[in-house]
């Protein structure tokens, strides 16, 4: 069942003992959404918690870890935030597959797995949708909630540089600044400050990047050996997929990351001429038009061949 913002707010107002879910490899948007919603629900008198996510990184931990539930908490209502499909649930959320009461998302590929679904593909970040829901709930837009929302939008829009940035994105950001957050400091911490492992991984990406179709397709391989050697963690690898698209002439940027279990995560970033979601869909993935992803159980070389083939098919179809 599809609902609008008012319908989502009404469902939350009628519920209690609420548990909020975030996705695997949690980023700023899913954690920002969950953190903002949990704090807003508590403000209006609801019992609300965020499910533990075993993959949370130190960058985003402050947004959700303080909201983890006590032992024995039994949810009466389950909400997912920024989760495109159930296979992206973290291991701790397996028991909630098929039990999500309300799914709030902005991914066009979301099949509507919740009993009620608020999905807005027009939003630059899911946090934009959460901002509207929080207002509909009647919660006060305090600085702690605003910080969560701002982190969600800024990370999903690349600090408002990506093509998914909308007028509403800027309007919500302005509301966050009005609420008292330090946007400059947040942006510096998220986008300008690099750890040494991050710097080393970026150097590896630029040194080893491969080009196809006369430079229209760029491929970067992040091997587990390099990740372990540099000491990089998920925070250090955050948004590294955007590096391939920074090269002039690249229309399709592909980044493959080898996981600890030797499976492969693929991130695709495209310019306006290409559709990242369509490329990843051919490999069982999905996402946004300009930013999408897929997962492979095979090794790096086989995964590279499959996603490169999908990218080349679309590139030639657009010529």
PDB file of C-alpha atoms in Angstrom:
ATOM      1  CA  UNK A   1       0.000   0.000   0.000  1.00  0.00           C
ATOM      2  CA  UNK A   2       1.351   3.385  -1.011  1.00  0.00           C
ATOM      3  CA  UNK A   3       0.931   6.335   1.346  1.00  0.00           C
ATOM      4  CA  UNK A   4       1.816  10.008   1.238  1.00  0.00           C
ATOM      5  CA  UNK A   5       3.602  12.002   3.926  1.00  0.00           C
ATOM      6  CA  UNK A   6       0.388  12.574   5.871  1.00  0.00           C
ATOM      7  CA  UNK A   7      -0.425   8.856   5.713  1.00  0.00           C
ATOM      8  CA  UNK A   8       3.030   7.897   6.954  1.00  0.00           C
ATOM      9  CA  UNK A   9       2.794  10.383   9.816  1.00  0.00           C
ATOM     10  CA  UNK A  10      -0.661   9.089  10.759  1.00  0.00           C
ATOM     11  CA  UNK A  11       0.649   5.504  10.857  1.00  0.00           C
ATOM     12  CA  UNK A  12       3.483   6.558  13.154  1.00  0.00           C
ATOM     13  CA  UNK A  13       1.180   8.591  15.402  1.00  0.00           C
ATOM     14  CA  UNK A  14      -1.062   5.558  15.825  1.00  0.00           C
ATOM     15  CA  UNK A  15       1.875   3.257  16.668  1.00  0.00           C
ATOM     16  CA  UNK A  16       4.164   2.736  19.636  1.00  0.00           C
ATOM     17  CA  UNK A  17       7.128   0.549  20.598  1.00  0.00           C
ATOM     18  CA  UNK A  18       8.657   1.484  17.265  1.00  0.00           C
ATOM     19  CA  UNK A  19      11.825  -0.117  15.867  1.00  0.00           C
ATOM     20  CA  UNK A  20      13.710   1.593  13.031  1.00  0.00           C
ATOM     21  CA  UNK A  21      15.916  -0.310  10.572  1.00  0.00           C
ATOM     22  CA  UNK A  22      18.958   0.874   8.606  1.00  0.00           C
ATOM     23  CA  UNK A  23      20.599  -0.858   5.639  1.00  0.00           C
ATOM     24  CA  UNK A  24      23.786  -2.864   5.234  1.00  0.00           C
ATOM     25  CA  UNK A  25      26.998  -0.810   5.087  1.00  0.00           C
ATOM     26  CA  UNK A  26      25.126   2.116   6.620  1.00  0.00           C
ATOM     27  CA  UNK A  27      25.802   5.518   5.091  1.00  0.00           C
ATOM     28  CA  UNK A  28      24.904   9.030   6.140  1.00  0.00           C
ATOM     29  CA  UNK A  29      21.418   8.907   4.671  1.00  0.00           C
ATOM     30  CA  UNK A  30      20.115   5.726   6.297  1.00  0.00           C
ATOM     31  CA  UNK A  31      21.677   6.604   9.665  1.00  0.00           C
ATOM     32  CA  UNK A  32      20.632  10.246   9.441  1.00  0.00           C
ATOM     33  CA  UNK A  33      17.050   9.241   8.651  1.00  0.00           C
ATOM     34  CA  UNK A  34      16.894   6.704  11.465  1.00  0.00           C
ATOM     35  CA  UNK A  35      18.497   9.061  13.965  1.00  0.00           C
ATOM     36  CA  UNK A  36      16.177  11.937  13.099  1.00  0.00           C
ATOM     37  CA  UNK A  37      13.032   9.809  13.145  1.00  0.00           C
ATOM     38  CA  UNK A  38      13.873   8.138  16.455  1.00  0.00           C
ATOM     39  CA  UNK A  39      14.544  11.462  18.163  1.00  0.00           C
ATOM     40  CA  UNK A  40      11.373  13.015  16.717  1.00  0.00           C
ATOM     41  CA  UNK A  41       9.222  10.074  17.807  1.00  0.00           C
ATOM     42  CA  UNK A  42      10.603  10.230  21.335  1.00  0.00           C
ATOM     43  CA  UNK A  43       9.912  13.949  21.400  1.00  0.00           C
ATOM     44  CA  UNK A  44       6.194  13.348  20.771  1.00  0.00           C
ATOM     45  CA  UNK A  45       6.030  10.705  23.478  1.00  0.00           C
ATOM     46  CA  UNK A  46       6.655   7.477  21.573  1.00  0.00           C
ATOM     47  CA  UNK A  47       8.892   4.614  22.627  1.00  0.00           C
ATOM     48  CA  UNK A  48      11.303   4.271  19.732  1.00  0.00           C
ATOM     49  CA  UNK A  49      14.657   2.589  19.115  1.00  0.00           C
ATOM     50  CA  UNK A  50      17.013   1.893  16.203  1.00  0.00           C
ATOM     51  CA  UNK A  51      18.035  -1.712  15.567  1.00  0.00           C
ATOM     52  CA  UNK A  52      21.724  -2.437  16.079  1.00  0.00           C
ATOM     53  CA  UNK A  53      23.669  -2.401  12.833  1.00  0.00           C
ATOM     54  CA  UNK A  54      26.873  -4.481  13.077  1.00  0.00           C
ATOM     55  CA  UNK A  55      28.481  -2.603  10.183  1.00  0.00           C
ATOM     56  CA  UNK A  56      28.132   0.886  11.637  1.00  0.00           C
ATOM     57  CA  UNK A  57      31.306   2.975  11.332  1.00  0.00           C
ATOM     58  CA  UNK A  58      32.711   5.540  13.722  1.00  0.00           C
ATOM     59  CA  UNK A  59      31.673   8.396  11.416  1.00  0.00           C
ATOM     60  CA  UNK A  60      27.955   7.653  11.725  1.00  0.00           C
ATOM     61  CA  UNK A  61      27.808   5.771  15.028  1.00  0.00           C
ATOM     62  CA  UNK A  62      26.758   8.861  17.062  1.00  0.00           C
ATOM     63  CA  UNK A  63      23.576   9.123  14.979  1.00  0.00           C
ATOM     64  CA  UNK A  64      22.204   5.689  15.864  1.00  0.00           C
ATOM     65  CA  UNK A  65      24.172   3.916  18.612  1.00  0.00           C
ATOM     66  CA  UNK A  66      22.645   6.018  21.448  1.00  0.00           C
ATOM     67  CA  UNK A  67      19.235   4.845  20.215  1.00  0.00           C
ATOM     68  CA  UNK A  68      19.888   1.076  20.309  1.00  0.00           C
ATOM     69  CA  UNK A  69      17.147  -0.867  22.143  1.00  0.00           C
ATOM     70  CA  UNK A  70      17.529  -2.457  25.565  1.00  0.00           C
ATOM     71  CA  UNK A  71      17.693  -6.218  25.830  1.00  0.00           C
ATOM     72  CA  UNK A  72      14.257  -7.764  25.569  1.00  0.00           C
ATOM     73  CA  UNK A  73      12.631  -4.906  23.661  1.00  0.00           C
ATOM     74  CA  UNK A  74       9.705  -6.267  21.615  1.00  0.00           C
ATOM     75  CA  UNK A  75       8.731  -3.923  18.767  1.00  0.00           C
ATOM     76  CA  UNK A  76       5.106  -3.339  17.968  1.00  0.00           C
ATOM     77  CA  UNK A  77       5.781  -1.405  14.759  1.00  0.00           C
ATOM     78  CA  UNK A  78       8.754  -1.660  12.381  1.00  0.00           C
ATOM     79  CA  UNK A  79       9.975   1.141  10.097  1.00  0.00           C
ATOM     80  CA  UNK A  80      12.717   0.940   7.467  1.00  0.00           C
ATOM     81  CA  UNK A  81      14.566   4.077   6.370  1.00  0.00           C
ATOM     82  CA  UNK A  82      16.446   4.420   3.064  1.00  0.00           C
ATOM     83  CA  UNK A  83      16.348   0.656   2.384  1.00  0.00           C
ATOM     84  CA  UNK A  84      15.670  -0.130  -1.285  1.00  0.00           C
ATOM     85  CA  UNK A  85      14.920  -3.832  -0.801  1.00  0.00           C
ATOM     86  CA  UNK A  86      14.857  -6.472   1.906  1.00  0.00           C
ATOM     87  CA  UNK A  87      18.097  -8.110   0.804  1.00  0.00           C
ATOM     88  CA  UNK A  88      19.837  -4.963   2.045  1.00  0.00           C
ATOM     89  CA  UNK A  89      18.734  -5.612   5.631  1.00  0.00           C
ATOM     90  CA  UNK A  90      21.681  -6.104   8.012  1.00  0.00           C
ATOM     91  CA  UNK A  91      22.103  -9.527   9.583  1.00  0.00           C
ATOM     92  CA  UNK A  92      20.409  -8.304  12.754  1.00  0.00           C
ATOM     93  CA  UNK A  93      17.212  -7.554  10.797  1.00  0.00           C
ATOM     94  CA  UNK A  94      16.651 -10.947   9.155  1.00  0.00           C
ATOM     95  CA  UNK A  95      13.677 -11.646  11.424  1.00  0.00           C
ATOM     96  CA  UNK A  96      11.935  -8.499  10.197  1.00  0.00           C
ATOM     97  CA  UNK A  97      11.756  -9.468   6.535  1.00  0.00           C
ATOM     98  CA  UNK A  98       8.082  -9.461   5.607  1.00  0.00           C
ATOM     99  CA  UNK A  99       7.269  -7.599   8.832  1.00  0.00           C
ATOM    100  CA  UNK A 100       7.986  -3.980   7.961  1.00  0.00           C
ATOM    101  CA  UNK A 101       4.933  -1.870   8.768  1.00  0.00           C
ATOM    102  CA  UNK A 102       6.199   1.291   7.077  1.00  0.00           C
ATOM    103  CA  UNK A 103       8.970   1.660   4.487  1.00  0.00           C
ATOM    104  CA  UNK A 104      10.260   5.202   3.931  1.00  0.00           C
ATOM    105  CA  UNK A 105      12.585   5.485   0.960  1.00  0.00           C
ATOM    106  CA  UNK A 106      13.622   7.399  -2.158  1.00  0.00           C
ATOM    107  CA  UNK A 107      14.922   4.602  -4.381  1.00  0.00           C
ATOM    108  CA  UNK A 108      12.999   4.185  -7.620  1.00  0.00           C
ATOM    109  CA  UNK A 109      13.783   0.456  -7.577  1.00  0.00           C
ATOM    110  CA  UNK A 110      12.024  -0.120  -4.229  1.00  0.00           C
ATOM    111  CA  UNK A 111       9.325  -2.784  -4.834  1.00  0.00           C
ATOM    112  CA  UNK A 112       7.225  -1.592  -1.895  1.00  0.00           C
ATOM    113  CA  UNK A 113       8.055  -4.356   0.583  1.00  0.00           C
ATOM    114  CA  UNK A 114       6.385  -2.594   3.518  1.00  0.00           C
ATOM    115  CA  UNK A 115       2.757  -2.956   4.471  1.00  0.00           C
ATOM    116  CA  UNK A 116       2.686   0.795   3.907  1.00  0.00           C
ATOM    117  CA  UNK A 117       5.232   2.509   1.656  1.00  0.00           C
ATOM    118  CA  UNK A 118       6.265   6.140   1.335  1.00  0.00           C
ATOM    119  CA  UNK A 119       8.645   6.206  -1.622  1.00  0.00           C
ATOM    120  CA  UNK A 120       9.717   9.486  -3.208  1.00  0.00           C
ATOM    121  CA  UNK A 121      12.195   8.982  -6.081  1.00  0.00           C
ATOM    122  CA  UNK A 122      12.182  12.752  -6.660  1.00  0.00           C
ATOM    123  CA  UNK A 123      14.013  13.338  -3.382  1.00  0.00           C
ATOM    124  CA  UNK A 124      17.775  13.862  -3.446  1.00  0.00           C
ATOM    125  CA  UNK A 125      18.101  11.953  -0.183  1.00  0.00           C
ATOM    126  CA  UNK A 126      15.694   9.940   1.931  1.00  0.00           C
ATOM    127  CA  UNK A 127      16.380  12.475   4.668  1.00  0.00           C
ATOM    128  CA  UNK A 128      14.371  14.993   2.637  1.00  0.00           C
ATOM    129  CA  UNK A 129      11.371  12.685   2.946  1.00  0.00           C
ATOM    130  CA  UNK A 130      11.987  12.250   6.675  1.00  0.00           C
ATOM    131  CA  UNK A 131      12.071  16.029   7.095  1.00  0.00           C
ATOM    132  CA  UNK A 132       8.543  16.242   5.673  1.00  0.00           C
ATOM    133  CA  UNK A 133       7.356  13.335   7.839  1.00  0.00           C
ATOM    134  CA  UNK A 134       8.804  14.898  11.000  1.00  0.00           C
ATOM    135  CA  UNK A 135       7.015  18.155  10.241  1.00  0.00           C
ATOM    136  CA  UNK A 136       3.775  16.239   9.686  1.00  0.00           C
ATOM    137  CA  UNK A 137       4.261  14.528  13.055  1.00  0.00           C
ATOM    138  CA  UNK A 138       4.281  17.941  14.710  1.00  0.00           C
ATOM    139  CA  UNK A 139       7.696  17.418  16.280  1.00  0.00           C
ATOM    140  CA  UNK A 140       9.909  20.424  16.958  1.00  0.00           C
ATOM    141  CA  UNK A 141      12.784  20.613  14.485  1.00  0.00           C
ATOM    142  CA  UNK A 142      15.571  20.805  17.047  1.00  0.00           C
ATOM    143  CA  UNK A 143      19.294  21.055  16.302  1.00  0.00           C
ATOM    144  CA  UNK A 144      19.956  17.379  17.104  1.00  0.00           C
ATOM    145  CA  UNK A 145      17.283  16.258  14.637  1.00  0.00           C
ATOM    146  CA  UNK A 146      18.440  18.832  12.078  1.00  0.00           C
ATOM    147  CA  UNK A 147      22.018  17.546  12.255  1.00  0.00           C
ATOM    148  CA  UNK A 148      20.841  14.029  11.391  1.00  0.00           C
ATOM    149  CA  UNK A 149      18.762  15.316   8.469  1.00  0.00           C
ATOM    150  CA  UNK A 150      21.572  17.522   7.147  1.00  0.00           C
ATOM    151  CA  UNK A 151      24.089  14.664   7.233  1.00  0.00           C
ATOM    152  CA  UNK A 152      21.614  12.469   5.337  1.00  0.00           C
ATOM    153  CA  UNK A 153      21.007  14.978   2.559  1.00  0.00           C
ATOM    154  CA  UNK A 154      24.562  16.251   2.230  1.00  0.00           C
ATOM    155  CA  UNK A 155      26.084  12.780   1.952  1.00  0.00           C
ATOM    156  CA  UNK A 156      23.540  11.511  -0.588  1.00  0.00           C
ATOM    157  CA  UNK A 157      23.882  14.615  -2.771  1.00  0.00           C
ATOM    158  CA  UNK A 158      27.677  14.795  -2.543  1.00  0.00           C
ATOM    159  CA  UNK A 159      27.540  18.018  -0.558  1.00  0.00           C
ATOM    160  CA  UNK A 160      24.848  19.254  -2.962  1.00  0.00           C
ATOM    161  CA  UNK A 161      26.996  18.682  -6.076  1.00  0.00           C
ATOM    162  CA  UNK A 162      25.246  15.653  -7.589  1.00  0.00           C
ATOM    163  CA  UNK A 163      22.459  15.903 -10.147  1.00  0.00           C
ATOM    164  CA  UNK A 164      19.946  14.453  -7.664  1.00  0.00           C
ATOM    165  CA  UNK A 165      20.136  17.722  -5.707  1.00  0.00           C
ATOM    166  CA  UNK A 166      16.809  19.553  -5.910  1.00  0.00           C
ATOM    167  CA  UNK A 167      15.362  22.862  -4.774  1.00  0.00           C
ATOM    168  CA  UNK A 168      13.789  20.918  -1.926  1.00  0.00           C
ATOM    169  CA  UNK A 169      17.235  19.609  -0.957  1.00  0.00           C
ATOM    170  CA  UNK A 170      18.445  23.169  -0.486  1.00  0.00           C
ATOM    171  CA  UNK A 171      15.241  24.216   1.282  1.00  0.00           C
ATOM    172  CA  UNK A 172      15.630  21.408   3.825  1.00  0.00           C
ATOM    173  CA  UNK A 173      19.317  22.250   4.266  1.00  0.00           C
ATOM    174  CA  UNK A 174      18.337  25.860   4.931  1.00  0.00           C
ATOM    175  CA  UNK A 175      15.865  24.694   7.580  1.00  0.00           C
ATOM    176  CA  UNK A 176      18.668  22.693   9.211  1.00  0.00           C
ATOM    177  CA  UNK A 177      20.918  25.742   9.326  1.00  0.00           C
ATOM    178  CA  UNK A 178      18.072  27.793  10.780  1.00  0.00           C
ATOM    179  CA  UNK A 179      17.680  25.145  13.482  1.00  0.00           C
ATOM    180  CA  UNK A 180      21.225  25.911  14.613  1.00  0.00           C
ATOM    181  CA  UNK A 181      23.568  23.324  13.104  1.00  0.00           C
ATOM    182  CA  UNK A 182      27.110  24.164  12.020  1.00  0.00           C
ATOM    183  CA  UNK A 183      26.878  23.222   8.348  1.00  0.00           C
ATOM    184  CA  UNK A 184      30.404  24.337   7.571  1.00  0.00           C
ATOM    185  CA  UNK A 185      31.940  22.128  10.228  1.00  0.00           C
ATOM    186  CA  UNK A 186      29.790  19.145   9.209  1.00  0.00           C
ATOM    187  CA  UNK A 187      30.834  19.558   5.579  1.00  0.00           C
ATOM    188  CA  UNK A 188      34.491  19.901   6.529  1.00  0.00           C
ATOM    189  CA  UNK A 189      34.367  16.701   8.580  1.00  0.00           C
ATOM    190  CA  UNK A 190      32.465  14.749   5.933  1.00  0.00           C
ATOM    191  CA  UNK A 191      34.053  15.981   2.705  1.00  0.00           C
ATOM    192  CA  UNK A 192      37.384  17.700   3.346  1.00  0.00           C
ATOM    193  CA  UNK A 193      39.079  15.730   6.111  1.00  0.00           C
ATOM    194  CA  UNK A 194      40.877  12.532   5.038  1.00  0.00           C
ATOM    195  CA  UNK A 195      42.595   9.902   7.110  1.00  0.00           C
ATOM    196  CA  UNK A 196      45.930   8.599   5.895  1.00  0.00           C
ATOM    197  CA  UNK A 197      44.332   5.256   4.859  1.00  0.00           C
ATOM    198  CA  UNK A 198      41.764   7.183   2.800  1.00  0.00           C
ATOM    199  CA  UNK A 199      44.504   9.173   1.097  1.00  0.00           C
ATOM    200  CA  UNK A 200      46.402   5.968   0.304  1.00  0.00           C
ATOM    201  CA  UNK A 201      43.289   4.294  -1.134  1.00  0.00           C
ATOM    202  CA  UNK A 202      42.556   7.304  -3.333  1.00  0.00           C
ATOM    203  CA  UNK A 203      46.115   7.169  -4.643  1.00  0.00           C
ATOM    204  CA  UNK A 204      45.670   3.474  -5.466  1.00  0.00           C
ATOM    205  CA  UNK A 205      42.421   4.236  -7.307  1.00  0.00           C
ATOM    206  CA  UNK A 206      44.014   6.908  -9.491  1.00  0.00           C
ATOM    207  CA  UNK A 207      47.178   4.868 -10.086  1.00  0.00           C
ATOM    208  CA  UNK A 208      45.338   1.717 -11.171  1.00  0.00           C
ATOM    209  CA  UNK A 209      42.168   3.014 -12.835  1.00  0.00           C
ATOM    210  CA  UNK A 210      41.416   1.349 -16.180  1.00  0.00           C
ATOM    211  CA  UNK A 211      39.643   2.992 -19.123  1.00  0.00           C
ATOM    212  CA  UNK A 212      37.443   1.541 -21.862  1.00  0.00           C
ATOM    213  CA  UNK A 213      35.496   2.870 -24.857  1.00  0.00           C
ATOM    214  CA  UNK A 214      38.000   5.665 -25.488  1.00  0.00           C
ATOM    215  CA  UNK A 215      37.812   6.859 -21.907  1.00  0.00           C
ATOM    216  CA  UNK A 216      34.029   6.853 -21.570  1.00  0.00           C
ATOM    217  CA  UNK A 217      34.102   4.018 -19.007  1.00  0.00           C
ATOM    218  CA  UNK A 218      36.446   4.009 -16.001  1.00  0.00           C
ATOM    219  CA  UNK A 219      36.962   0.997 -13.732  1.00  0.00           C
ATOM    220  CA  UNK A 220      38.643   0.995 -10.322  1.00  0.00           C
ATOM    221  CA  UNK A 221      39.455  -2.186  -8.383  1.00  0.00           C
ATOM    222  CA  UNK A 222      39.755  -2.073  -4.604  1.00  0.00           C
ATOM    223  CA  UNK A 223      41.441  -5.324  -3.681  1.00  0.00           C
ATOM    224  CA  UNK A 224      41.130  -6.626  -0.126  1.00  0.00           C
ATOM    225  CA  UNK A 225      44.919  -6.860   0.161  1.00  0.00           C
ATOM    226  CA  UNK A 226      45.251  -3.107  -0.468  1.00  0.00           C
ATOM    227  CA  UNK A 227      42.394  -2.278   1.908  1.00  0.00           C
ATOM    228  CA  UNK A 228      43.962  -4.369   4.663  1.00  0.00           C
ATOM    229  CA  UNK A 229      47.501  -3.105   3.971  1.00  0.00           C
ATOM    230  CA  UNK A 230      46.449   0.546   4.267  1.00  0.00           C
ATOM    231  CA  UNK A 231      44.223  -0.120   7.261  1.00  0.00           C
ATOM    232  CA  UNK A 232      41.215   1.449   5.523  1.00  0.00           C
ATOM    233  CA  UNK A 233      37.771   0.867   7.027  1.00  0.00           C
ATOM    234  CA  UNK A 234      34.280   1.546   5.690  1.00  0.00           C
ATOM    235  CA  UNK A 235      34.533   5.222   6.661  1.00  0.00           C
ATOM    236  CA  UNK A 236      37.694   5.538   4.582  1.00  0.00           C
ATOM    237  CA  UNK A 237      35.990   3.916   1.582  1.00  0.00           C
ATOM    238  CA  UNK A 238      32.847   6.038   1.867  1.00  0.00           C
ATOM    239  CA  UNK A 239      32.058   7.867  -1.402  1.00  0.00           C
ATOM    240  CA  UNK A 240      35.251   6.626  -3.027  1.00  0.00           C
ATOM    241  CA  UNK A 241      33.116   5.425  -5.945  1.00  0.00           C
ATOM    242  CA  UNK A 242      32.664   9.034  -7.049  1.00  0.00           C
ATOM    243  CA  UNK A 243      36.361   9.317  -7.948  1.00  0.00           C
ATOM    244  CA  UNK A 244      35.942   7.467 -11.256  1.00  0.00           C
ATOM    245  CA  UNK A 245      33.418  10.034 -12.449  1.00  0.00           C
ATOM    246  CA  UNK A 246      35.767  12.948 -11.796  1.00  0.00           C
ATOM    247  CA  UNK A 247      37.850  12.212 -14.902  1.00  0.00           C
ATOM    248  CA  UNK A 248      36.918  14.326 -17.908  1.00  0.00           C
ATOM    249  CA  UNK A 249      35.151  12.270 -20.574  1.00  0.00           C
ATOM    250  CA  UNK A 250      34.044   9.476 -18.225  1.00  0.00           C
ATOM    251  CA  UNK A 251      30.338   8.757 -18.554  1.00  0.00           C
ATOM    252  CA  UNK A 252      30.260   5.515 -16.567  1.00  0.00           C
ATOM    253  CA  UNK A 253      32.428   5.072 -13.498  1.00  0.00           C
ATOM    254  CA  UNK A 254      32.654   1.600 -11.944  1.00  0.00           C
ATOM    255  CA  UNK A 255      34.254   0.762  -8.594  1.00  0.00           C
ATOM    256  CA  UNK A 256      34.599  -2.852  -7.456  1.00  0.00           C
ATOM    257  CA  UNK A 257      35.419  -3.538  -3.804  1.00  0.00           C
ATOM    258  CA  UNK A 258      36.539  -6.979  -2.655  1.00  0.00           C
ATOM    259  CA  UNK A 259      34.901  -7.899   0.657  1.00  0.00           C
ATOM    260  CA  UNK A 260      36.534  -9.915   3.407  1.00  0.00           C
ATOM    261  CA  UNK A 261      34.649 -13.046   2.305  1.00  0.00           C
ATOM    262  CA  UNK A 262      35.915 -12.525  -1.276  1.00  0.00           C
ATOM    263  CA  UNK A 263      32.500 -11.455  -2.551  1.00  0.00           C
ATOM    264  CA  UNK A 264      32.435  -8.178  -4.469  1.00  0.00           C
ATOM    265  CA  UNK A 265      30.499  -4.961  -4.050  1.00  0.00           C
ATOM    266  CA  UNK A 266      30.087  -2.871  -7.203  1.00  0.00           C
ATOM    267  CA  UNK A 267      29.245   0.835  -7.295  1.00  0.00           C
ATOM    268  CA  UNK A 268      28.334   2.580 -10.546  1.00  0.00           C
ATOM    269  CA  UNK A 269      28.255   6.355 -11.025  1.00  0.00           C
ATOM    270  CA  UNK A 270      27.165   7.932 -14.302  1.00  0.00           C
ATOM    271  CA  UNK A 271      26.770  11.277 -16.007  1.00  0.00           C
ATOM    272  CA  UNK A 272      23.435  12.438 -17.414  1.00  0.00           C
ATOM    273  CA  UNK A 273      23.912  10.453 -20.620  1.00  0.00           C
ATOM    274  CA  UNK A 274      23.798   7.063 -18.858  1.00  0.00           C
ATOM    275  CA  UNK A 275      21.578   5.186 -16.379  1.00  0.00           C
ATOM    276  CA  UNK A 276      23.469   3.599 -13.481  1.00  0.00           C
ATOM    277  CA  UNK A 277      20.396   1.791 -12.178  1.00  0.00           C
ATOM    278  CA  UNK A 278      19.759   0.140 -15.547  1.00  0.00           C
ATOM    279  CA  UNK A 279      23.363  -1.077 -15.705  1.00  0.00           C
ATOM    280  CA  UNK A 280      23.235  -2.567 -12.212  1.00  0.00           C
ATOM    281  CA  UNK A 281      19.794  -4.082 -12.776  1.00  0.00           C
ATOM    282  CA  UNK A 282      21.332  -6.332 -15.438  1.00  0.00           C
ATOM    283  CA  UNK A 283      23.511  -7.768 -12.667  1.00  0.00           C
ATOM    284  CA  UNK A 284      20.792  -8.140 -10.050  1.00  0.00           C
ATOM    285  CA  UNK A 285      21.313  -4.747  -8.425  1.00  0.00           C
ATOM    286  CA  UNK A 286      19.617  -1.376  -8.543  1.00  0.00           C
ATOM    287  CA  UNK A 287      19.588   2.154  -7.186  1.00  0.00           C
ATOM    288  CA  UNK A 288      19.330   5.637  -8.634  1.00  0.00           C
ATOM    289  CA  UNK A 289      19.736   6.845 -12.210  1.00  0.00           C
ATOM    290  CA  UNK A 290      23.154   8.386 -11.480  1.00  0.00           C
ATOM    291  CA  UNK A 291      24.267   6.152  -8.579  1.00  0.00           C
ATOM    292  CA  UNK A 292      23.567   2.441  -8.224  1.00  0.00           C
ATOM    293  CA  UNK A 293      25.137  -0.778  -7.052  1.00  0.00           C
ATOM    294  CA  UNK A 294      25.197  -4.551  -7.215  1.00  0.00           C
ATOM    295  CA  UNK A 295      26.713  -7.469  -5.309  1.00  0.00           C
ATOM    296  CA  UNK A 296      28.508 -10.518  -6.669  1.00  0.00           C
ATOM    297  CA  UNK A 297      29.252 -13.826  -4.965  1.00  0.00           C
ATOM    298  CA  UNK A 298      31.991 -14.566  -7.510  1.00  0.00           C
ATOM    299  CA  UNK A 299      35.554 -13.262  -7.570  1.00  0.00           C
ATOM    300  CA  UNK A 300      36.776  -9.845  -8.640  1.00  0.00           C
ATOM    301  CA  UNK A 301      37.662 -10.645 -12.246  1.00  0.00           C
ATOM    302  CA  UNK A 302      34.348 -12.359 -12.969  1.00  0.00           C
ATOM    303  CA  UNK A 303      32.428  -9.523 -11.343  1.00  0.00           C
ATOM    304  CA  UNK A 304      34.414  -6.984 -13.333  1.00  0.00           C
ATOM    305  CA  UNK A 305      33.670  -8.782 -16.592  1.00  0.00           C
ATOM    306  CA  UNK A 306      29.935  -8.910 -15.847  1.00  0.00           C
ATOM    307  CA  UNK A 307      29.474  -5.274 -14.827  1.00  0.00           C
ATOM    308  CA  UNK A 308      31.764  -4.012 -17.604  1.00  0.00           C
ATOM    309  CA  UNK A 309      29.753  -5.950 -20.159  1.00  0.00           C
ATOM    310  CA  UNK A 310      26.525  -4.394 -18.832  1.00  0.00           C
ATOM    311  CA  UNK A 311      28.099  -0.939 -18.968  1.00  0.00           C
ATOM    312  CA  UNK A 312      29.376  -1.415 -22.497  1.00  0.00           C
ATOM    313  CA  UNK A 313      25.971  -2.633 -23.671  1.00  0.00           C
ATOM    314  CA  UNK A 314      24.339   0.560 -22.413  1.00  0.00           C
ATOM    315  CA  UNK A 315      27.129   2.754 -23.736  1.00  0.00           C
ATOM    316  CA  UNK A 316      26.734   1.383 -27.251  1.00  0.00           C
ATOM    317  CA  UNK A 317      22.945   1.514 -27.047  1.00  0.00           C
ATOM    318  CA  UNK A 318      23.175   5.249 -26.306  1.00  0.00           C
ATOM    319  CA  UNK A 319      25.538   6.029 -29.186  1.00  0.00           C
TER     320      UNK A 319
END
